[in-house]
mmCIF file of C-alpha atoms and ligand atoms in Angstrom:
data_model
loop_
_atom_site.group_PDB
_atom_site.id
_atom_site.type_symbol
_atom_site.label_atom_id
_atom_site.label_comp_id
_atom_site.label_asym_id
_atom_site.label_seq_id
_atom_site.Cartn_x
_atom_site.Cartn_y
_atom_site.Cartn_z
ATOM 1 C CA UNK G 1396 4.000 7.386 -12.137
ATOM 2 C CA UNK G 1397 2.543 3.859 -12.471
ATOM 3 C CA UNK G 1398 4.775 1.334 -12.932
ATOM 4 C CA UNK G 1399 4.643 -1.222 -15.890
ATOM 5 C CA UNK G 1400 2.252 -4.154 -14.690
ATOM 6 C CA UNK G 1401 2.566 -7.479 -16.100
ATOM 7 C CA UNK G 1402 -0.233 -10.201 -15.715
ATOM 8 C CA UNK G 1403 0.733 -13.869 -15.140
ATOM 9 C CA UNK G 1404 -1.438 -16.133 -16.450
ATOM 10 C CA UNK G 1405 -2.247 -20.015 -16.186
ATOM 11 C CA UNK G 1406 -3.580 -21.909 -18.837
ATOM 12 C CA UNK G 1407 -5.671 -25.137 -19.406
ATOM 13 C CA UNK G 1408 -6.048 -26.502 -22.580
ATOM 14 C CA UNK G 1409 -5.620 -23.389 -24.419
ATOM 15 C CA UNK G 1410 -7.577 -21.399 -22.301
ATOM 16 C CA UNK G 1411 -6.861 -18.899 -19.419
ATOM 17 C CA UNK G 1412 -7.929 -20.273 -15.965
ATOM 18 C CA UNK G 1413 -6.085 -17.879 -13.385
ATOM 19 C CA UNK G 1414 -4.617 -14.872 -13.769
ATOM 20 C CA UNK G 1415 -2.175 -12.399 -10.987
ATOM 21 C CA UNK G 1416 -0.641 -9.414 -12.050
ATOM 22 C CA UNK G 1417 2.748 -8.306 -11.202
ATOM 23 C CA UNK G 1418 4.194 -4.855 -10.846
ATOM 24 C CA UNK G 1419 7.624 -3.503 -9.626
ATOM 25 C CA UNK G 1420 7.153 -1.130 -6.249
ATOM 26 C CA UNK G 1421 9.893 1.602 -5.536
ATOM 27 C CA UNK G 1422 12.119 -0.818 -3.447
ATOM 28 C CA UNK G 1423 12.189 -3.411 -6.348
ATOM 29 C CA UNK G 1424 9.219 -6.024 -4.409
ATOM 30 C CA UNK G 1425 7.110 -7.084 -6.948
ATOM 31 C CA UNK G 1426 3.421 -6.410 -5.514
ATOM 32 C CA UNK G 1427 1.078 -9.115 -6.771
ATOM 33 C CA UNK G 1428 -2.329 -8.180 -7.612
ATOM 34 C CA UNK G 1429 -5.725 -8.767 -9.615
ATOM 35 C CA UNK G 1430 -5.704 -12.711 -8.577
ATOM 36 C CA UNK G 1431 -8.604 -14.420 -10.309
ATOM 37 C CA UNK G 1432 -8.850 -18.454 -10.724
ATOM 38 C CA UNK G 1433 -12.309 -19.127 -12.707
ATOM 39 C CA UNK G 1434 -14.619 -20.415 -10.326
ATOM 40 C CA UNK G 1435 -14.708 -23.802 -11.980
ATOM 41 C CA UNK G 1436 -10.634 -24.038 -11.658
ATOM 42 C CA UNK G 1437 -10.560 -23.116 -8.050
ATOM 43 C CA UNK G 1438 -8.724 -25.022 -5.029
ATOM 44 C CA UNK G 1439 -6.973 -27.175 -7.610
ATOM 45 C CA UNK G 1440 -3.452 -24.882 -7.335
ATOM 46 C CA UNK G 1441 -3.695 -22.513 -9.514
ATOM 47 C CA UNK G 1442 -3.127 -19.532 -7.742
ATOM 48 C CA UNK G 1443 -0.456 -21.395 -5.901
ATOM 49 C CA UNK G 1444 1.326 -21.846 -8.860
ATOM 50 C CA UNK G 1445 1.082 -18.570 -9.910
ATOM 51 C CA UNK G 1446 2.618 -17.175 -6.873
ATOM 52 C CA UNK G 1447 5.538 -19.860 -6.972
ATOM 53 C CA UNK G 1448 6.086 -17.875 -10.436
ATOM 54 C CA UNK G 1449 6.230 -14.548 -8.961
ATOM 55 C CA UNK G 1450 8.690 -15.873 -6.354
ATOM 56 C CA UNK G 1451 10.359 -17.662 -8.905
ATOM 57 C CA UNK G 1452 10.788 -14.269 -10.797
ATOM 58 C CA UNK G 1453 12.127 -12.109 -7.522
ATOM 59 C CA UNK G 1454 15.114 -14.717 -7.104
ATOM 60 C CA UNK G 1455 15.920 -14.768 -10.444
ATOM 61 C CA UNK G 1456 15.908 -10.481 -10.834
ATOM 62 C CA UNK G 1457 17.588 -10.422 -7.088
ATOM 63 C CA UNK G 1458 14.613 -8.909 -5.646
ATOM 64 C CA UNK G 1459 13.702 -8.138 -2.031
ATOM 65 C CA UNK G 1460 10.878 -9.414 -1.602
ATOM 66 C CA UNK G 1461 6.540 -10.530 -2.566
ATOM 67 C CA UNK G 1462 3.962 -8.161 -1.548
ATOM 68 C CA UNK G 1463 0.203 -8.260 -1.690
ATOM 69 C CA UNK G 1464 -3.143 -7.340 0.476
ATOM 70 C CA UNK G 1465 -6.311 -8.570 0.682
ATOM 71 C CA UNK G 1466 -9.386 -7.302 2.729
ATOM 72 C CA UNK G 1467 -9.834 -9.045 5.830
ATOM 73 C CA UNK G 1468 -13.130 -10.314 4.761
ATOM 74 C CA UNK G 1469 -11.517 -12.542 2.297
ATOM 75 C CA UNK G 1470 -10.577 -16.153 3.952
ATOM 76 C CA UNK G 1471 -9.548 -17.715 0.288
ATOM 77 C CA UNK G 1472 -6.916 -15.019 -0.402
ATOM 78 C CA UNK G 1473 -5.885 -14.684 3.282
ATOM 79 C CA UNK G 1474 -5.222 -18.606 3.266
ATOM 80 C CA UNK G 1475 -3.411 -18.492 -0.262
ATOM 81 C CA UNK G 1476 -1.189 -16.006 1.496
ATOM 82 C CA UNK G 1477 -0.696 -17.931 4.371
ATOM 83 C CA UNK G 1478 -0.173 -21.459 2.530
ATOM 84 C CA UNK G 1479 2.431 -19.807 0.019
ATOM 85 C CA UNK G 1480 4.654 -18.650 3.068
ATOM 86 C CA UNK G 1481 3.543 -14.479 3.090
ATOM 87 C CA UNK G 1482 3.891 -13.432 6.611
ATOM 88 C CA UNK G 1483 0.784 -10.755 7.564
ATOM 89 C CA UNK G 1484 2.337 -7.100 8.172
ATOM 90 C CA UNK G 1485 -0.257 -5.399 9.528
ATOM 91 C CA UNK G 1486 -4.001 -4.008 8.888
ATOM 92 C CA UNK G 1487 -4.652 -0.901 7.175
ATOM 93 C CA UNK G 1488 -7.683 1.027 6.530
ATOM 94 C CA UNK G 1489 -8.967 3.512 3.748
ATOM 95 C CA UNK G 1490 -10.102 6.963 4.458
ATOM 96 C CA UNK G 1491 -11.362 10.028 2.235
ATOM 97 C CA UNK G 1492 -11.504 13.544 2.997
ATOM 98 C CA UNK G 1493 -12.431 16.723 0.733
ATOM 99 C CA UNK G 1494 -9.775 19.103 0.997
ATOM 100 C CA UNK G 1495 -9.660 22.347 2.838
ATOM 101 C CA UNK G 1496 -8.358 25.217 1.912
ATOM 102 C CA UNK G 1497 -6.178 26.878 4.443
ATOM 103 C CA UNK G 1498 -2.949 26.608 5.167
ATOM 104 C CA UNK G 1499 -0.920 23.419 6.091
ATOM 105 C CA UNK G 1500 2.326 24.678 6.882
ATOM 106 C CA UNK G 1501 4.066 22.259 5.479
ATOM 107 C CA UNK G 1502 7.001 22.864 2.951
ATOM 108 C CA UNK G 1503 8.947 20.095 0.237
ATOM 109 C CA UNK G 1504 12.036 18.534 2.316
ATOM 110 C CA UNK G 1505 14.851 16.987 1.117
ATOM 111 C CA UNK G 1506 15.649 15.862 4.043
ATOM 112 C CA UNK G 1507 14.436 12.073 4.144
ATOM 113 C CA UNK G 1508 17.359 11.103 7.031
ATOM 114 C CA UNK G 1509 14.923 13.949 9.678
ATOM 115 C CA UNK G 1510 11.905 12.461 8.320
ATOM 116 C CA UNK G 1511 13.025 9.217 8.747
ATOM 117 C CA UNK G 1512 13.688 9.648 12.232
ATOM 118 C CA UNK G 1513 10.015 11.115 12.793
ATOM 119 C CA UNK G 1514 8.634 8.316 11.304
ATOM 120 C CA UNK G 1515 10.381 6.005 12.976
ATOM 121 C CA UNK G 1516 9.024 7.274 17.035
ATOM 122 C CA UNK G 1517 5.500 7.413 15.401
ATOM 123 C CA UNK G 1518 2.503 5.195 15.691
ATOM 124 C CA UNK G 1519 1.937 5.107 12.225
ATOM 125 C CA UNK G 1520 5.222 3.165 11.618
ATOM 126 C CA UNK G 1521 4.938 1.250 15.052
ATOM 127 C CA UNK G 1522 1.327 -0.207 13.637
ATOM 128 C CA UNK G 1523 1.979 0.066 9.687
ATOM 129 C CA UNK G 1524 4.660 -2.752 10.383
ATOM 130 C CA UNK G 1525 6.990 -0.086 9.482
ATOM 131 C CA UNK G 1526 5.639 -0.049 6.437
ATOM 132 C CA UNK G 1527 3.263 2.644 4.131
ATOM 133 C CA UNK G 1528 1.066 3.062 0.994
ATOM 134 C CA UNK G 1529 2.799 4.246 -2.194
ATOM 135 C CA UNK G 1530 1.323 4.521 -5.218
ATOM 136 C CA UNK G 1531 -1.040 1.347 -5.896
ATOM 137 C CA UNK G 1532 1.584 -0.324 -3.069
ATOM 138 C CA UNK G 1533 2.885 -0.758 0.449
ATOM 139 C CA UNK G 1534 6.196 -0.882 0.736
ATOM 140 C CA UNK G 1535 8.686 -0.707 4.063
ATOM 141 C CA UNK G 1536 10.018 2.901 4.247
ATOM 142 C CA UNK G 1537 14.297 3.111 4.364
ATOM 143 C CA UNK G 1538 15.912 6.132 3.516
ATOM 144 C CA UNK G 1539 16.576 5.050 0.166
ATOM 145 C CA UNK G 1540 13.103 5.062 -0.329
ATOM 146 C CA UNK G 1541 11.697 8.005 1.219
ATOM 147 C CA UNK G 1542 15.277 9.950 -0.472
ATOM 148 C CA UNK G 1543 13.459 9.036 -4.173
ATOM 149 C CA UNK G 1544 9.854 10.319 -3.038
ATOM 150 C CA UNK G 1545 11.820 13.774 -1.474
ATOM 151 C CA UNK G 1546 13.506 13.722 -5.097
ATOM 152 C CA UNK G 1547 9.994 13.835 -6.851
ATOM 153 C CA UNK G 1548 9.183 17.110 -4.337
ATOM 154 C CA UNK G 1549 6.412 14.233 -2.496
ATOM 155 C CA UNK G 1550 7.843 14.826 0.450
ATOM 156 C CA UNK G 1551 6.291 17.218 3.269
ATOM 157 C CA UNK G 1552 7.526 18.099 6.307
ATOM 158 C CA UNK G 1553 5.833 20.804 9.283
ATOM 159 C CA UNK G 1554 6.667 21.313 12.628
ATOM 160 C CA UNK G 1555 7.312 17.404 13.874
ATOM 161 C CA UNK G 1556 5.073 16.622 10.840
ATOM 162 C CA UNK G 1557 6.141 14.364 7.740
ATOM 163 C CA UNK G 1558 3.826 13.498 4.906
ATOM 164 C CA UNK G 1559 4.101 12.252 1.795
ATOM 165 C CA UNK G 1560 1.661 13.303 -0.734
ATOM 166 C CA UNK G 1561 1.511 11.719 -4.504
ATOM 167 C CA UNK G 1562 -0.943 11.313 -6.980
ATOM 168 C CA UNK G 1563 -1.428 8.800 -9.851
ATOM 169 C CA UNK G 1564 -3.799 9.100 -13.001
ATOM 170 C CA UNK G 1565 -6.609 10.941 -11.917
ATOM 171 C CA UNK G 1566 -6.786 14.386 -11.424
ATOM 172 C CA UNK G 1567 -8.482 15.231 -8.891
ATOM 173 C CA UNK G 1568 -7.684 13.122 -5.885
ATOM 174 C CA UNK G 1569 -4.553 13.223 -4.200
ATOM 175 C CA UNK G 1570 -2.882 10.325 -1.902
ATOM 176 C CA UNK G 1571 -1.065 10.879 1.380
ATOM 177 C CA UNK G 1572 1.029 8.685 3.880
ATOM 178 C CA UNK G 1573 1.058 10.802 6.671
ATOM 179 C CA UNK G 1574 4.606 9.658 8.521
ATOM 180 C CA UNK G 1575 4.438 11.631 12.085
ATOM 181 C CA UNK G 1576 2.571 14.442 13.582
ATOM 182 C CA UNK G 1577 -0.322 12.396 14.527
ATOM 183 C CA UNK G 1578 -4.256 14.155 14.111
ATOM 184 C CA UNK G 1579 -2.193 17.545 12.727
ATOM 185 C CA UNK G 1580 -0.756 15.659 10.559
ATOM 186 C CA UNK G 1581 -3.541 14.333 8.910
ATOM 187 C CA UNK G 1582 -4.951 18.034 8.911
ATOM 188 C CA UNK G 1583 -1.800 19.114 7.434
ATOM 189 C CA UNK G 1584 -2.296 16.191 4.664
ATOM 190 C CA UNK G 1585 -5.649 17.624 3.907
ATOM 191 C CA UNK G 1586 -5.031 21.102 3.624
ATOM 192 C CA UNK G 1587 -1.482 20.310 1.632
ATOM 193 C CA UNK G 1588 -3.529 18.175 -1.049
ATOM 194 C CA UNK G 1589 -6.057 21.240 -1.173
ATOM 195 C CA UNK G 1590 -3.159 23.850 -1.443
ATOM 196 C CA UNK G 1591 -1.786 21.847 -4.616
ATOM 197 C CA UNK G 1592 -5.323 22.337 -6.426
ATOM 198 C CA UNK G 1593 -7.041 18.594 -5.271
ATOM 199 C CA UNK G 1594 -10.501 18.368 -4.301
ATOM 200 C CA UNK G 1595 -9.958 15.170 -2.153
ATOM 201 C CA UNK G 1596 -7.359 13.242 -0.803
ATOM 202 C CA UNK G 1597 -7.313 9.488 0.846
ATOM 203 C CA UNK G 1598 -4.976 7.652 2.898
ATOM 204 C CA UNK G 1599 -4.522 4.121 3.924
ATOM 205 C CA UNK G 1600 -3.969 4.582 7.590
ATOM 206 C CA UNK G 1601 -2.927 1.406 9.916
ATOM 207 C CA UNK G 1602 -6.086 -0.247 11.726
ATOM 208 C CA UNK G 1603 -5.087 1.062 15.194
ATOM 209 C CA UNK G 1604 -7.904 2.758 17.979
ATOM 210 C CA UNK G 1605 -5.855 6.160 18.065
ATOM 211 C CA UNK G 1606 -5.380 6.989 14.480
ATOM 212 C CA UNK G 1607 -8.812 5.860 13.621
ATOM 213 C CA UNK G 1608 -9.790 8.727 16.073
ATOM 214 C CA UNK G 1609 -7.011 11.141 14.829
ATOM 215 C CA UNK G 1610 -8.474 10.882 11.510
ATOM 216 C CA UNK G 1611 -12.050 10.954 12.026
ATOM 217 C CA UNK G 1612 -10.948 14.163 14.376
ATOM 218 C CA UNK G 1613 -9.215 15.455 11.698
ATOM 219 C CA UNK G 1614 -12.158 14.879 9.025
ATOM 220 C CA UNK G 1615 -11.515 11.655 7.351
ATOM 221 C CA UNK G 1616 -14.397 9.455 6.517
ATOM 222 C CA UNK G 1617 -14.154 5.679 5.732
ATOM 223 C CA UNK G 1618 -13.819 5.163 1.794
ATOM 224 C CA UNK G 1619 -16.653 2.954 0.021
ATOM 225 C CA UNK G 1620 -13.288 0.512 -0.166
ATOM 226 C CA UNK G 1621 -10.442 -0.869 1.439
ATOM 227 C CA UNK G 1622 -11.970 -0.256 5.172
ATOM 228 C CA UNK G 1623 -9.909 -3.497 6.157
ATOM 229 C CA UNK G 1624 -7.088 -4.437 4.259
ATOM 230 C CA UNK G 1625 -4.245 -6.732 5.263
ATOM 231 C CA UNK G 1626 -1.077 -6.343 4.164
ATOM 232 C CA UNK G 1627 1.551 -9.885 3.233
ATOM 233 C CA UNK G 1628 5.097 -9.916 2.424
ATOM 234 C CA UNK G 1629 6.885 -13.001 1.752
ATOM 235 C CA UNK G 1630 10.715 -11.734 1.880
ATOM 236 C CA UNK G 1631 13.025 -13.822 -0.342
HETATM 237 C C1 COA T 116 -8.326 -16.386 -4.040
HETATM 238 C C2 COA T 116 -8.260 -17.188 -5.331
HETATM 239 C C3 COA T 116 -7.449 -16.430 -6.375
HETATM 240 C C4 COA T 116 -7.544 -18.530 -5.018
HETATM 241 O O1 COA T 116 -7.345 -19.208 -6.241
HETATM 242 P P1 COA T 116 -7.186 -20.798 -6.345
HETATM 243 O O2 COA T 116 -6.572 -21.092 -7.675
HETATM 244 O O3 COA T 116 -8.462 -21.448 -6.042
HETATM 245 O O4 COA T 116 -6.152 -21.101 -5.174
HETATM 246 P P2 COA T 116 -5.323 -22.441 -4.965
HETATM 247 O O5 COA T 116 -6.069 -23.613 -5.506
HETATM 248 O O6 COA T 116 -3.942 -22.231 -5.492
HETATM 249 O O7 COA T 116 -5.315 -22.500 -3.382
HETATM 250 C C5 COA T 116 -4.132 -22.510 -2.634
HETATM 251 C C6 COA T 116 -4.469 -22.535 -1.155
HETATM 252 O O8 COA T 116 -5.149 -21.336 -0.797
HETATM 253 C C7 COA T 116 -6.153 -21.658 0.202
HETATM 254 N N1 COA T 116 -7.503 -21.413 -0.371
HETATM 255 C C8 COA T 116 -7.814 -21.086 -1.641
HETATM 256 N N2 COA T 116 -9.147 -20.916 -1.754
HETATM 257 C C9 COA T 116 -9.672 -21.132 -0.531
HETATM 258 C C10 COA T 116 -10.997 -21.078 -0.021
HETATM 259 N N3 COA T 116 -12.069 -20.795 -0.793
HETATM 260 N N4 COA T 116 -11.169 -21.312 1.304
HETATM 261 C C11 COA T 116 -10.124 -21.597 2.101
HETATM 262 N N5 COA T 116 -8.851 -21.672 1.657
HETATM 263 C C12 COA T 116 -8.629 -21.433 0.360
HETATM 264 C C13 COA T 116 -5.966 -23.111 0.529
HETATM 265 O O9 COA T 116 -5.004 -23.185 1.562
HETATM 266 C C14 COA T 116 -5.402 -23.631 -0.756
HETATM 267 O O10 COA T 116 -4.697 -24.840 -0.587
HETATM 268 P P3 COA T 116 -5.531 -26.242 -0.523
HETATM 269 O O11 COA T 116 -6.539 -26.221 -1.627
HETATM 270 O O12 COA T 116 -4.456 -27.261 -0.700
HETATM 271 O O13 COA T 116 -6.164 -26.254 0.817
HETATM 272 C C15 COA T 116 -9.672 -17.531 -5.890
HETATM 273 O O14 COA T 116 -10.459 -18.016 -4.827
HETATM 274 C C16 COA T 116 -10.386 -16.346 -6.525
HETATM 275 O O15 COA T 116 -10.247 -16.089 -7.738
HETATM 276 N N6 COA T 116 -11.195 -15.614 -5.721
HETATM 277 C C17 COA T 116 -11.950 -14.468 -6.201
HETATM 278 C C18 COA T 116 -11.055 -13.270 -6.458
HETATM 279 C C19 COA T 116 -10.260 -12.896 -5.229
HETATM 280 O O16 COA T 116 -10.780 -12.823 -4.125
HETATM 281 N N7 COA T 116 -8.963 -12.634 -5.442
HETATM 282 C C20 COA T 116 -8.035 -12.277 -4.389
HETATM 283 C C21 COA T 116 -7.890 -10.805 -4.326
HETATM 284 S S1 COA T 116 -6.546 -10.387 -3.232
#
């Protein structure tokens, strides 16, 4: 399920200076990741230069749009986002839960257009910027979107619950995006990753009071990562 990533590099007399790596997400954004300048080369525009090649790149292939994230700890990347025209989305945070095995209730949909609409009157969507995690991304969730995820049988939907559940290379951990239901469906998530063999699932939630308590409630535990990551888009 990965996408192809491509690194961008910049080079100085030969040798490699700054890198970024580029990768298509499901809407066609590229999502910019893995920036390194060598700390000798910083603050002289490297990394601005790179990203000017990314955007460079999304006009050219009639993209939507730039996306990245950063933790909120990190003032360099936060101000490269800022001084390269990214506009902040919104704050999510990581959390972890072993699976449980009972029933979630929930059952593959089809129907994104229903989920949608849940989404849409949730909190999750209201403080996710309207946007969730997918895959080693966030992208904004559309129907077009959320119709390809229901195609690959990732879509989950309960009783005013909607979750999507993937997984990427490893085995053993599944992801969720838990669209509506609020602390049930986070408990839904869990058992749902545990009812399709997984021994743990995660979930980048948005930073808000509530759903911090919704998933603590519902057994989630901050992950050793990502407690405080902010997401950019720079739309083209
Ligand atoms: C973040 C990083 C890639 C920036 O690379 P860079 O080549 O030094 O960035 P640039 O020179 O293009 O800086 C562009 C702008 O970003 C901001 N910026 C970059 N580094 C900054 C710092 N340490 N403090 C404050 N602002 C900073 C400034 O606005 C800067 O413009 P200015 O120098 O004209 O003020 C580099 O610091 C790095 O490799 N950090 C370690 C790895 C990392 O944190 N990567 C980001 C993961 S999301």
């Amino acid at each position: 399920m990965l996408a192809a990533r491509e690194i961008l590099v910049a080079e100085e007399r030969g040798r490699i200076v700054a890198m970024m790596g580029v990768t298509p997400c499901l809407d066609r954004a590229l999502w910019l990741g893995q920036a390194r300048t060598h700390p000798d080369f910083r603050r002289q525009g490297y990394a601005q230069r790179l990203v000017e090649a990314a955007r460079a790149r999304v006009r050219r292939e009639r993209r939507p749009a730039l996306r990245l994230w950063t933790s909120e700890r990190n003032l360099a990347a936060q101000r490269l986002a800022e001084s390269t025209g990214f506009r902040r989305i919104a704050v999510f945070t990581r959390r972890v839960a072993r699976t449980r095995r009972a029933p979630s209730g929930l059952r593959t949909s089809r129907r994104a257009a229903e989920a949608l609409r849940l989404w849409r009157r949730s909190l999750f969507c209201r403080q996710g910027g309207g946007h969730i995690a997918y895959q080693r991304h966030f992208l904004p969730l559309t129907q077009n979107v959320l119709k390809k995820m229901a195609a690959r049988n990732e879509l989950l939907v309960g009783q005013d619950i909607a979750v999507v559940l993937w997984t990427q290379e490893e085995r053993r951990t599944a992801f969720a995006s838990v669209l509506a239901g609020g602390q049930r469906g986070l408990t839904a998530a869990r058992r749902a990753a545990g009812e399709r063999g997984y021994a743990a699932v995660q979930t980048f939630l948005p930073r808000d009071p509530r759903i911090v308590r919704w998933a603590r409630e519902a057994g989630f535990i901050k992950g050793s990562w990502g407690t405080r990551a902010v997401l950019y888009e720079r739309r083209v």
